[in-house]
């Protein structure tokens, strides 16, 4: 897989709104300011995929403080393009942006200056963001907003989407120009911002609460606060995972995975399973 | 913590915080600690292994992470000194090993821990946790009946000590195993009831820990996969698609929270690929099926050093420690009569295979079941006993030479490892029944004669 097909462009009628990318087959992530010309009464957008196909979408949630928006792709369409896996970037990593606002514009590439860290964004929220340096000195990076930040170089075998481009830093000597320093919200931050990706909500979606058995032990230790999200969160998660004494139950599926994989590998060429 | 362990952990953490030079130091420290022939057996060992492997993987030092685990397998799992490890440490080490595909080694640690829990500690939370873990390992090795028994024992252990968190994690794992076993046997009503219980435990875990906690993400993946199984059994395509969508979100959220190389991220991807493949089969959409096949193969061909999947679907069993006589609390693999069609000649084999009894708790030993009981037979060097233990844990299936090399020596094989294994096998044949230890398909197997 390459990173070439993961981006999308959002339109309303024939007007280009901005860039974004597929987070899953159902959801597109974009910067909210890309949608500023969208009328508030009409949440419908056309999504032009990297392969040129158009699908219909609807803006399902906006986060003004973090300048993020989530677009759901209509279930009437099925996205065939592969979706890039999410990941985490660290300081010193290479990055590139496969989305560009027009064919004549430059592809952005550069280095991650600082991995996940707090950043006060224009919308007023303190978000987990990446600080990036772009090799291309354009003076103005508007139009790239909403595009994916992909870890590594365009030739990498396994690209990972690690952020969404949101802001540029002004050049302090010439404030009307942008320095080649960009800020991108991490994918983890973006996913925390939307109810659609909330774990309890997802549990409700996949197994509605009304069909559940009555709870036992209700609330007897439920007063533990969710850990504050800080730049140290990743280390905290690793520590939590390291303290388990119980195997990961999600691994139970491995047996079926191996059986299915074996069946695929043994499949006579051209036959359907 | 010895200096090498402390140095490796400190360097890995510094590297993840942006110290570019620390990555090489972490790598060097790991190589040094894996050269330690007798790693310290201390209470924090399990957690240190878990933390260090996770950080090495996040740094892209996958080879170092695997070397560390092979060191644990070769120097701790089969080492007679490891008998002094506590049940908690055994469980923690088993978790790290099972997360990364070292299933037989995890099974050995857990079988020992289960026996100790039953003997010394009663069942309680520690015993219930061990049984739930053992059930999961047996399931992943294809021993569905053994998995069902141990999962049932874990739930029935009546564990009232320990925190709600521990009890929920045990319940979730045991119910996940039981649901899969019931579904496999076509007991769909029972399986669906168990899905409700998975949802119940999962929801409580999320309320307790928050949605971004790894255990909550694991619970979500487990529930979505179980729900997919329920929908598939009911031929409900809409529910199947919904479960696949949730798994897709869970896979991205896990990778964005823990990193794409974390074992839980890989597991989430495995669940997504398997469910997408099964949904594509049901949809009749050939293009989608091609995409799902590609995803399956891509997931199984992760870059070198990422968590491996080595479990194979097979009816083989991890020996249960509860088949042991109470005196020894030892695993007892009862050998059934079988024609010795693949006899490997060897001097002075014992006459009756059924008269042999094996212990894989602590030092691997062989006894003749005779009255009065005599001392153990000579099972040879620690490496030779390790070979015997690996073959016992395979339950009659063939263990390839590569797997044996990995299990016995890890990264430090002798000069002629294949010839050395051949020598160990020849020596073991002298004490085993004729035809028990056979050479087949480029490896070795211990047949139940």
XYZ file of C-alpha atoms in Angstrom:
722
model
C 0.000 0.000 0.000
C 1.109 3.575 -0.594
C -0.136 6.813 0.882
C -1.230 8.127 -2.515
C -4.901 7.159 -2.254
C -5.800 8.104 1.279
C -6.719 11.764 0.837
C -10.039 13.211 -0.309
C -11.249 16.609 -1.460
C -14.515 18.045 -0.206
C -16.838 19.991 -2.497
C -20.250 21.577 -2.310
C -21.804 21.750 -5.738
C -18.776 22.717 -7.852
C -17.048 24.725 -5.132
C -13.930 23.221 -3.598
C -14.006 23.385 0.186
C -10.750 21.739 1.232
C -8.879 18.544 1.861
C -9.384 15.657 4.213
C -8.697 11.955 4.452
C -10.347 8.623 5.073
C -10.117 7.587 8.706
C -12.193 4.480 7.962
C -14.403 3.538 5.030
C -17.252 5.437 6.709
C -15.552 8.540 8.026
C -13.561 11.449 6.619
C -11.623 13.765 8.896
C -11.062 17.395 7.908
C -10.260 20.798 9.401
C -13.417 22.672 10.359
C -12.204 25.896 8.771
C -12.205 24.062 5.430
C -16.005 23.987 5.733
C -16.488 27.692 6.499
C -18.221 28.294 3.170
C -20.669 25.507 3.829
C -24.093 26.846 4.676
C -25.081 25.867 8.184
C -28.407 24.512 6.947
C -26.824 22.130 4.518
C -24.467 19.524 5.884
C -24.176 17.569 2.650
C -20.849 17.495 0.858
C -19.455 15.747 -2.180
C -16.349 13.752 -1.412
C -13.948 13.322 -4.313
C -11.715 10.338 -3.677
C -8.118 10.087 -4.842
C -9.217 7.705 -7.607
C -11.559 10.398 -8.967
C -14.828 8.831 -7.837
C -17.386 10.967 -6.051
C -19.371 9.851 -3.029
C -21.920 11.695 -0.946
C -21.156 12.654 2.639
C -22.688 14.511 5.536
C -20.930 16.606 8.174
C -21.915 14.748 11.292
C -19.960 16.602 13.972
C -17.949 19.791 14.365
C -15.452 20.736 17.052
C -14.970 24.503 16.935
C -12.399 24.609 19.723
C -10.065 22.128 18.045
C -10.956 23.155 14.467
C -11.897 19.626 13.432
C -14.872 18.205 11.579
C -16.072 14.693 10.898
C -17.849 13.730 7.691
C -19.756 10.476 7.370
C -19.844 8.833 3.984
C -23.305 7.825 2.852
C -23.908 4.129 3.334
C -25.224 4.003 -0.211
C -21.628 4.054 -1.407
C -18.822 1.744 -0.693
C -15.280 3.035 -0.628
C -12.973 0.518 -2.287
C -9.745 2.382 -1.641
C -7.550 1.039 1.134
C -7.508 3.136 4.283
C -4.164 4.058 5.836
C -3.518 2.755 9.328
C -3.217 5.274 12.108
C -0.032 5.605 14.110
C 2.069 7.805 16.366
C 4.956 10.064 15.308
C 8.033 10.866 17.340
C 10.485 13.743 17.081
C 12.950 13.148 14.239
C 10.577 11.108 12.077
C 10.155 11.984 8.408
C 6.707 13.051 7.268
C 4.946 13.939 4.054
C 1.546 15.204 2.966
C 0.035 13.324 0.034
C -2.786 15.880 -0.321
C -2.123 19.121 -2.224
C -4.711 21.737 -3.089
C -4.016 21.638 -6.819
C -1.937 19.625 -9.249
C 0.449 22.569 -9.687
C 1.134 22.829 -5.954
C 4.076 21.218 -4.180
C 3.959 18.002 -2.233
C 4.950 18.781 1.329
C 7.692 16.798 3.023
C 9.768 17.339 6.099
C 10.610 16.286 9.607
C 8.678 15.990 12.833
C 10.288 18.522 15.180
C 8.348 17.505 18.227
C 6.173 14.455 18.737
C 2.876 14.558 20.566
C 2.754 17.662 22.784
C 0.235 20.218 24.050
C -0.576 23.040 21.626
C -2.966 25.971 22.032
C -4.745 26.145 18.712
C -6.573 29.095 17.149
C -9.940 27.708 18.181
C -8.960 28.015 21.844
C -8.490 24.359 22.757
C -5.257 22.850 24.013
C -4.798 19.843 21.781
C -2.266 17.083 21.341
C -0.369 18.140 18.246
C 2.744 17.506 16.175
C 5.113 20.330 15.321
C 6.411 19.826 11.793
C 9.047 21.424 9.609
C 8.361 21.524 5.867
C 11.299 21.389 3.477
C 9.308 23.465 0.955
C 9.488 27.187 1.793
C 6.177 28.367 0.350
C 5.503 31.359 2.577
C 1.855 30.365 2.734
C 0.522 26.863 3.288
C -3.181 27.651 3.179
C -5.062 25.121 1.109
C -3.199 22.200 2.666
C -5.398 22.277 5.786
C -7.273 19.091 6.545
C -4.788 16.972 4.648
C -3.198 13.920 6.260
C 0.263 13.901 7.803
C 1.843 10.593 6.834
C 4.828 9.215 8.703
C 7.874 8.339 6.603
C 8.629 9.057 2.983
C 6.283 8.539 0.006
C 8.159 5.315 -0.854
C 7.608 3.635 2.508
C 6.026 0.202 2.334
C 3.758 0.783 5.266
C 2.667 4.394 5.562
C 0.894 5.500 8.739
C -1.355 8.528 9.067
C -0.230 10.339 12.216
C -1.935 13.725 12.061
C -4.190 16.236 10.308
C -2.720 19.548 9.130
C -4.361 22.491 10.864
C -2.158 25.563 11.283
C 0.996 27.323 10.142
C 3.322 29.429 12.272
C 3.842 33.048 11.095
C 7.338 34.167 10.201
C 8.294 36.455 13.109
C 10.377 38.726 10.894
C 7.719 38.975 8.192
C 4.412 38.223 9.905
C 2.453 38.278 6.655
C 4.373 35.211 5.538
C 4.286 31.796 7.149
C 7.393 30.137 8.469
C 7.902 26.566 7.352
C 6.613 25.323 10.715
C 3.240 23.592 10.687
C 1.013 22.125 13.365
C -1.106 19.021 13.048
C -3.538 17.461 15.511
C -2.644 13.859 16.280
C -5.073 11.159 15.162
C -5.550 10.166 18.783
C -6.608 13.741 19.606
C -8.991 13.883 16.670
C -10.598 10.585 17.604
C -11.052 11.670 21.214
C -12.931 14.753 20.049
C -15.864 12.955 18.433
C -18.629 10.947 20.068
C -18.603 8.541 17.126
C -15.270 7.201 18.334
C -16.071 7.075 22.022
C -15.600 3.517 23.255
C -18.816 3.377 25.269
C -20.758 4.804 22.337
C -19.205 2.191 20.055
C -20.209 -0.529 22.494
C -23.765 0.813 22.373
C -23.645 0.875 18.585
C -22.449 -2.673 18.230
C -24.460 -4.130 21.100
C -27.346 -1.857 22.123
C -27.660 -1.404 25.852
C -31.292 -2.494 25.837
C -30.257 -5.993 24.855
C -27.820 -6.325 27.712
C -28.219 -8.402 30.815
C -28.702 -6.442 34.028
C -25.416 -5.212 35.410
C -23.983 -6.690 38.549
C -21.596 -4.886 40.865
C -23.051 -1.646 39.550
C -20.857 1.314 40.177
C -19.063 -0.053 43.186
C -15.705 1.183 41.935
C -16.801 3.445 39.137
C -15.527 6.646 40.673
C -12.066 6.410 39.142
C -11.543 9.413 36.921
C -10.368 9.004 33.396
C -6.684 9.787 33.257
C -5.976 13.321 32.165
C -4.717 13.459 28.619
C -1.254 14.899 28.683
C 1.853 14.490 26.615
C 2.763 11.691 29.023
C -0.354 9.754 28.137
C 1.426 7.258 25.922
C 3.814 6.241 28.700
C 0.877 5.970 31.055
C -0.928 3.646 28.625
C 2.119 1.440 28.223
C 2.494 1.265 31.988
C -1.160 0.303 32.356
C -0.835 -2.379 29.731
C 2.331 -3.689 31.410
C 0.553 -4.181 34.706
C -1.946 -6.669 33.389
C -1.924 -10.188 34.628
C -4.675 -11.249 32.256
C -4.304 -12.126 28.594
C -5.808 -9.848 25.968
C -9.276 -11.306 25.214
C -9.275 -9.814 21.719
C -6.629 -12.396 20.775
C -9.244 -15.140 20.866
C -9.984 -14.308 17.209
C -6.498 -15.386 16.189
C -7.487 -19.000 15.731
C -10.073 -18.077 13.090
C -7.681 -15.642 11.490
C -5.071 -18.362 11.024
C -7.690 -20.767 9.639
C -8.961 -18.170 7.160
C -5.460 -17.138 6.148
C -4.516 -20.764 5.542
C -7.626 -21.210 3.398
C -6.699 -18.132 1.357
C -3.142 -19.318 0.844
C -4.269 -22.768 -0.249
C -6.949 -21.409 -2.556
C -6.451 -22.508 -6.157
C -5.739 -19.398 -8.193
C -8.942 -17.822 -9.450
C -11.307 -19.866 -7.305
C -13.628 -18.174 -4.917
C -13.631 -19.372 -1.350
C 16.777 -4.542 38.677
C 20.266 -5.238 37.336
C 22.163 -2.455 35.613
C 21.477 -3.794 32.136
C 17.730 -3.919 32.712
C 17.696 -0.437 34.261
C 19.896 0.919 31.483
C 17.765 -0.618 28.750
C 14.527 0.750 30.201
C 15.990 4.215 30.843
C 17.517 4.414 27.363
C 14.334 3.260 25.636
C 12.306 5.841 27.531
C 14.803 8.594 26.714
C 14.728 7.637 23.042
C 10.934 7.839 22.995
C 11.177 11.297 24.537
C 13.307 12.468 21.632
C 16.913 11.682 22.646
C 18.205 10.447 19.294
C 21.365 8.887 20.742
C 19.440 6.846 23.318
C 18.011 4.451 20.741
C 21.421 2.877 20.095
C 22.092 2.695 23.835
C 18.805 0.865 24.357
C 19.739 -1.617 21.670
C 23.165 -2.223 23.215
C 21.725 -2.635 26.713
C 19.249 -5.235 25.499
C 22.010 -7.198 23.815
C 23.968 -7.131 27.080
C 21.088 -8.258 29.231
C 20.272 -11.107 26.865
C 23.852 -12.304 27.336
C 23.135 -12.841 31.019
C 22.931 -16.601 31.460
C 21.061 -16.306 34.741
C 18.644 -13.381 34.696
C 17.526 -12.239 38.134
C 14.283 -13.795 39.353
C 12.654 -10.880 41.105
C 9.108 -9.611 41.711
C 9.206 -6.825 39.110
C 10.476 -9.009 36.305
C 7.123 -9.509 34.574
C 6.374 -5.801 34.385
C 9.866 -4.902 33.267
C 9.636 -7.382 30.406
C 6.240 -5.948 29.389
C 7.395 -2.320 29.541
C 10.687 -2.886 27.799
C 9.251 -4.949 24.944
C 6.515 -2.360 24.352
C 9.005 0.515 24.275
C 11.421 -1.359 21.997
C 8.576 -2.080 19.572
C 7.532 1.573 19.592
C 11.124 2.521 18.751
C 11.161 0.130 15.816
C 13.664 -2.096 17.651
C 11.608 -5.177 16.895
C 14.578 -7.515 16.666
C 15.750 -6.460 20.108
C 12.241 -6.974 21.494
C 12.056 -10.472 20.061
C 15.571 -11.242 21.326
C 14.492 -10.201 24.793
C 11.486 -12.511 24.673
C 13.539 -15.396 23.329
C 15.928 -14.796 26.215
C 13.001 -14.991 28.639
C 11.828 -18.220 27.035
C 15.215 -19.891 26.933
C 16.542 -18.668 30.281
C 13.458 -18.493 32.427
C 10.619 -20.637 31.173
C 12.667 -23.810 30.980
C 15.066 -22.978 33.815
C 14.595 -25.069 36.988
C 15.348 -21.921 39.016
C 12.131 -20.398 37.712
C 10.193 -22.570 40.122
C 10.728 -19.721 42.604
C 8.793 -17.208 40.485
C 5.503 -16.116 42.005
C 2.137 -16.801 40.390
C 1.787 -13.103 39.585
C 5.137 -12.939 37.805
C 4.355 -16.127 35.879
C 1.068 -14.640 34.719
C 2.706 -11.346 33.744
C 5.425 -13.107 31.778
C 2.855 -15.375 30.136
C 0.877 -12.305 29.054
C 3.920 -10.713 27.392
C 4.831 -13.970 25.675
C 1.286 -14.756 24.502
C 0.860 -11.173 23.221
C 3.752 -11.841 20.872
C 3.037 -15.374 19.762
C 5.131 -17.450 22.180
C 2.126 -19.583 23.047
C 3.784 -22.861 24.148
C 6.097 -21.012 26.527
C 3.152 -19.064 27.949
C 1.325 -22.385 28.384
C 4.204 -23.849 30.365
C 4.358 -20.858 32.715
C 0.603 -20.934 33.255
C 0.386 -24.692 33.791
C 2.957 -24.318 36.553
C 1.182 -21.307 38.011
C -2.159 -23.134 37.984
C -0.700 -26.006 39.968
C 0.889 -23.670 42.503
C -2.314 -21.656 42.894
C -4.333 -24.798 43.537
C -1.793 -26.122 46.025
C -0.647 -23.037 47.871
C -3.092 -20.226 47.458
C -6.499 -21.744 46.930
C -8.226 -20.507 43.832
C -9.092 -16.848 44.614
C -8.358 -14.128 42.084
C -4.807 -15.359 41.461
C -6.038 -18.854 40.667
C -8.973 -17.593 38.607
C -6.665 -15.335 36.600
C -4.298 -18.199 35.888
C -7.147 -20.474 34.816
C -8.638 -17.821 32.547
C -5.222 -17.266 30.974
C -4.684 -20.990 30.584
C -8.105 -21.274 28.924
C -7.146 -18.575 26.418
C -3.813 -20.246 25.649
C -5.485 -23.620 25.170
C -8.051 -22.030 22.881
C -5.337 -20.435 20.775
C -3.644 -23.813 20.495
C -6.921 -25.344 19.325
C -7.757 -27.296 22.497
C -11.362 -26.145 22.681
C -12.485 -28.697 25.247
C -9.599 -27.906 27.593
C -10.248 -24.196 27.131
C -13.908 -24.630 28.047
C -13.056 -26.554 31.210
C -10.513 -23.999 32.413
C -12.710 -20.997 31.547
C -15.537 -22.599 33.517
C -13.195 -23.211 36.447
C -12.012 -19.580 36.302
C -15.591 -18.340 36.555
C -16.474 -20.838 39.226
C -13.450 -20.083 41.376
C -15.626 -17.774 43.446
C -12.935 -15.139 43.509
C -14.026 -12.444 45.915
C -10.611 -11.099 46.765
C -8.831 -8.637 44.501
C -10.301 -5.575 42.873
C -13.390 -5.282 40.704
C -11.028 -4.518 37.828
C -9.306 -7.890 38.174
C -12.599 -9.733 38.468
C -13.961 -7.977 35.373
C -10.875 -8.780 33.325
C -11.077 -12.434 34.316
C -14.799 -12.607 33.519
C -14.324 -10.916 30.168
C -11.574 -13.304 29.103
C -13.372 -16.427 30.330
C -16.661 -15.413 28.684
C -14.868 -14.597 25.430
C -13.340 -18.076 25.388
C -16.634 -19.770 26.267
C -18.537 -17.791 23.622
C -16.110 -18.847 20.903
C -16.219 -22.488 22.004
C -20.034 -22.475 22.091
C -20.187 -20.812 18.662
C -17.748 -23.333 17.270
C -19.942 -26.195 18.464
C -23.101 -24.589 17.046
C -24.576 -23.736 20.451
C -25.650 -20.304 19.241
C -28.195 -19.513 21.938
C -25.582 -20.143 24.617
C -23.017 -18.131 22.663
C -25.416 -15.194 22.330
C -26.021 -15.185 26.081
C -22.279 -15.039 26.567
C -22.061 -12.048 24.204
C -24.406 -10.202 26.592
C -22.028 -11.012 29.426
C -19.026 -9.803 27.413
C -20.877 -6.523 26.803
C -21.705 -6.275 30.479
C -18.104 -6.746 31.636
C -16.757 -4.547 28.835
C -19.070 -1.688 29.687
C -18.122 -1.845 33.361
C -14.433 -1.847 32.436
C -14.890 1.278 30.331
C -16.693 3.049 33.166
C -13.952 2.051 35.536
C -10.921 2.887 33.394
C -12.051 5.354 30.748
C -12.330 4.807 27.027
C -8.693 5.297 26.094
C -7.371 2.692 28.501
C -5.909 -0.298 26.641
C -8.149 -2.717 28.538
C -11.213 -0.757 27.370
C -10.046 -0.834 23.763
C -9.394 -4.562 24.062
C -12.894 -5.046 25.505
C -14.412 -3.107 22.599
C -12.598 -5.244 20.038
C -13.603 -8.421 21.864
C -17.247 -7.362 22.006
C -17.387 -6.277 18.367
C -15.886 -9.567 17.241
C -18.267 -11.593 19.437
C -21.194 -9.552 18.106
C -20.019 -10.229 14.569
C -20.102 -13.963 15.347
C -23.649 -13.628 16.665
C -24.787 -11.683 13.587
C -23.123 -14.156 11.268
C -24.863 -17.083 12.934
C -28.180 -15.242 12.503
C -27.317 -14.349 8.873
C -27.954 -10.709 9.809
C -25.857 -8.796 7.280
C -26.654 -5.364 8.650
C -25.387 -6.288 12.109
C -22.306 -7.854 10.554
C -21.529 -4.642 8.678
C -22.051 -2.595 11.827
C -19.637 -4.805 13.746
C -17.041 -4.481 10.964
C -17.421 -0.682 11.046
C -16.874 -0.650 14.794
C -13.825 -2.883 14.445
C -12.420 -0.503 11.822
C -12.767 2.430 14.219
C -11.355 0.379 17.101
C -8.314 -0.633 15.032
C -7.560 3.004 14.166
C -8.175 4.250 17.684
C -5.932 1.577 19.165
C -3.093 2.324 16.748
C -3.503 6.082 17.319
C -3.431 5.605 21.086
C -0.778 2.909 21.567
C 1.119 2.958 18.271
C 0.768 0.718 15.265
C 3.369 -1.762 16.505
C 1.714 -2.447 19.839
C 0.379 -6.018 20.211
C -3.145 -4.762 20.919
C -3.083 -2.698 17.719
C -2.062 -5.778 15.806
C -4.781 -7.837 17.462
C -7.400 -5.208 16.597
C -6.258 -5.412 12.987
C -6.473 -9.214 13.053
C -10.062 -8.989 14.323
C -10.941 -6.444 11.634
C -9.354 -8.442 8.810
C -11.021 -11.689 9.885
C -14.456 -10.099 10.215
C -14.126 -8.140 6.965
C -13.124 -11.344 5.174
C -16.119 -13.238 6.565
C -18.477 -10.336 5.797
C -17.104 -10.122 2.261
C -17.705 -13.835 1.787
C -21.325 -13.364 2.878
C -21.818 -10.299 0.671
C -21.049 -12.076 -2.599
C -19.144 -8.971 -3.707
C -16.114 -10.382 -5.520
C -14.206 -7.081 -5.546
C -14.704 -6.672 -1.815
C -13.609 -10.259 -1.251
C -10.410 -9.648 -3.196
C -9.733 -6.619 -1.012
C -10.445 -8.630 2.130
C -8.077 -11.378 1.027
C -5.376 -8.780 0.417
C -5.970 -7.342 3.874
C -5.705 -10.792 5.470
C -2.408 -11.491 3.750
C -1.051 -8.033 4.534
C -1.866 -8.465 8.218
C -0.180 -11.865 8.304
C 2.942 -10.458 6.661
C 3.739 -7.765 9.151
C 7.274 -6.415 8.991
C 9.953 -8.498 10.619
C 9.779 -8.490 14.360
C 6.202 -7.301 14.795
C 4.007 -9.581 16.868
C 3.856 -12.955 15.215
C 0.919 -15.266 14.995
C 2.080 -18.787 15.526
C -1.048 -20.484 16.816
C -2.311 -23.115 14.428
C -5.812 -24.533 14.323
C -5.422 -28.038 15.620
C -7.113 -30.320 18.102
C -3.927 -30.584 20.120
C -3.992 -29.773 23.795
C -1.901 -27.986 26.342
C -1.641 -30.581 29.085
C -3.857 -29.776 32.014
C -2.226 -29.607 35.405
C -5.398 -30.905 36.959
C -4.925 -34.335 35.443
C -2.010 -34.764 37.779
C -2.011 -36.846 40.860
C -2.459 -34.651 43.870
C 0.895 -35.596 45.326
C 3.003 -34.145 42.576
C 0.602 -31.476 41.286
C 2.268 -32.216 37.994
C 1.018 -32.185 34.445
C 0.227 -35.709 33.417
C 0.054 -36.505 29.745
C -1.587 -39.887 29.619
C -0.305 -41.869 26.708
C -2.786 -43.970 24.815
C -2.043 -47.163 22.945
C -1.214 -46.602 19.340
C 0.454 -48.791 16.696
C 4.120 -47.889 16.429
C 4.221 -47.572 12.675
C 6.869 -44.857 12.679
C 9.356 -46.499 14.926
C 12.672 -44.825 15.376
C 15.191 -47.400 16.555
C 16.944 -46.760 19.842
C 18.610 -48.870 22.453
C 16.722 -50.011 25.495
C 13.383 -48.254 25.074
C 10.852 -48.831 27.801
C 8.280 -51.413 26.852
C 5.015 -49.689 27.739
C 4.396 -46.115 26.668
C 1.351 -46.043 28.871
C 3.584 -46.494 31.871
C 5.282 -43.126 31.395
C 4.331 -39.952 33.177
C 5.714 -36.499 32.431
C 6.087 -33.465 34.644
C 6.501 -30.056 33.050
C 6.056 -28.084 36.228
C 9.442 -26.780 37.217
C 12.139 -29.109 35.879
C 10.813 -31.354 33.122
C 10.864 -34.940 34.379
C 9.806 -38.428 33.318
C 8.658 -41.184 35.644
C 7.546 -44.739 35.186
C 4.102 -45.186 36.699
C 4.953 -48.078 38.950
C 4.405 -49.174 42.482
C 6.150 -48.341 44.613
C 6.997 -45.075 42.814
C 10.623 -44.818 41.757
C 12.657 -41.706 41.090
C 12.492 -39.824 37.800
C 14.247 -41.196 34.735
C 17.186 -39.316 33.277
C 15.729 -36.609 31.043
C 19.141 -35.143 30.289
C 20.473 -31.607 30.159
C 18.248 -28.514 30.577
C 18.236 -28.073 26.797
C 17.272 -31.704 26.275
C 14.460 -31.276 28.809
C 13.404 -28.117 26.995
C 13.088 -30.143 23.791
C 10.918 -32.669 25.612
C 8.744 -29.899 27.115
C 8.159 -28.238 23.761
C 7.123 -31.547 22.218
C 4.805 -32.346 25.131
C 3.136 -28.957 24.778
C 2.581 -29.561 21.084
C 0.259 -32.421 22.048
C 1.329 -34.751 19.241
C 1.750 -32.156 16.510
C 5.049 -31.692 14.768
C 7.364 -28.980 16.046
C 9.553 -27.585 13.277
C 13.297 -27.296 13.739
C 13.124 -23.487 13.625
C 10.580 -23.443 16.428
C 12.711 -25.812 18.485
C 15.813 -23.694 17.965
C 13.896 -20.644 19.089
C 12.431 -22.346 22.139
C 15.628 -24.012 23.348
C 18.334 -21.448 22.700
C 16.671 -18.231 21.617
C 19.278 -16.029 19.989
C 22.271 -17.987 21.199
C 22.240 -21.350 19.460
C 25.337 -23.580 19.584
C 27.609 -24.027 16.599
C 25.661 -26.920 15.063
C 22.169 -26.541 16.487
C 20.350 -28.930 14.153
C 22.847 -31.699 14.836
C 22.583 -30.976 18.560
C 18.796 -31.305 18.457
C 19.250 -34.591 16.607
C 21.527 -35.765 19.425
C 19.016 -34.758 22.100
C 16.269 -36.565 20.222
C 18.376 -39.710 20.012
C 19.059 -39.594 23.758
C 15.395 -39.032 24.572
C 14.442 -42.029 22.450
C 16.506 -44.165 24.792
C 14.213 -43.372 27.694
C 10.913 -43.008 25.857
C 8.765 -45.806 24.483
C 9.640 -47.122 21.062
C 7.976 -45.026 18.383
C 6.975 -42.173 20.665
C 9.449 -39.591 19.418
C 9.208 -39.492 15.656
C 10.873 -37.433 12.966
C 8.409 -36.088 10.448
C 7.886 -33.146 8.111
C 11.203 -31.567 8.955
C 10.611 -31.621 12.680
C 9.823 -33.813 15.640
C 6.614 -34.981 17.294
C 5.792 -36.910 20.423
C 3.107 -39.404 19.560
C 0.677 -40.862 22.000
C 1.600 -44.436 21.282
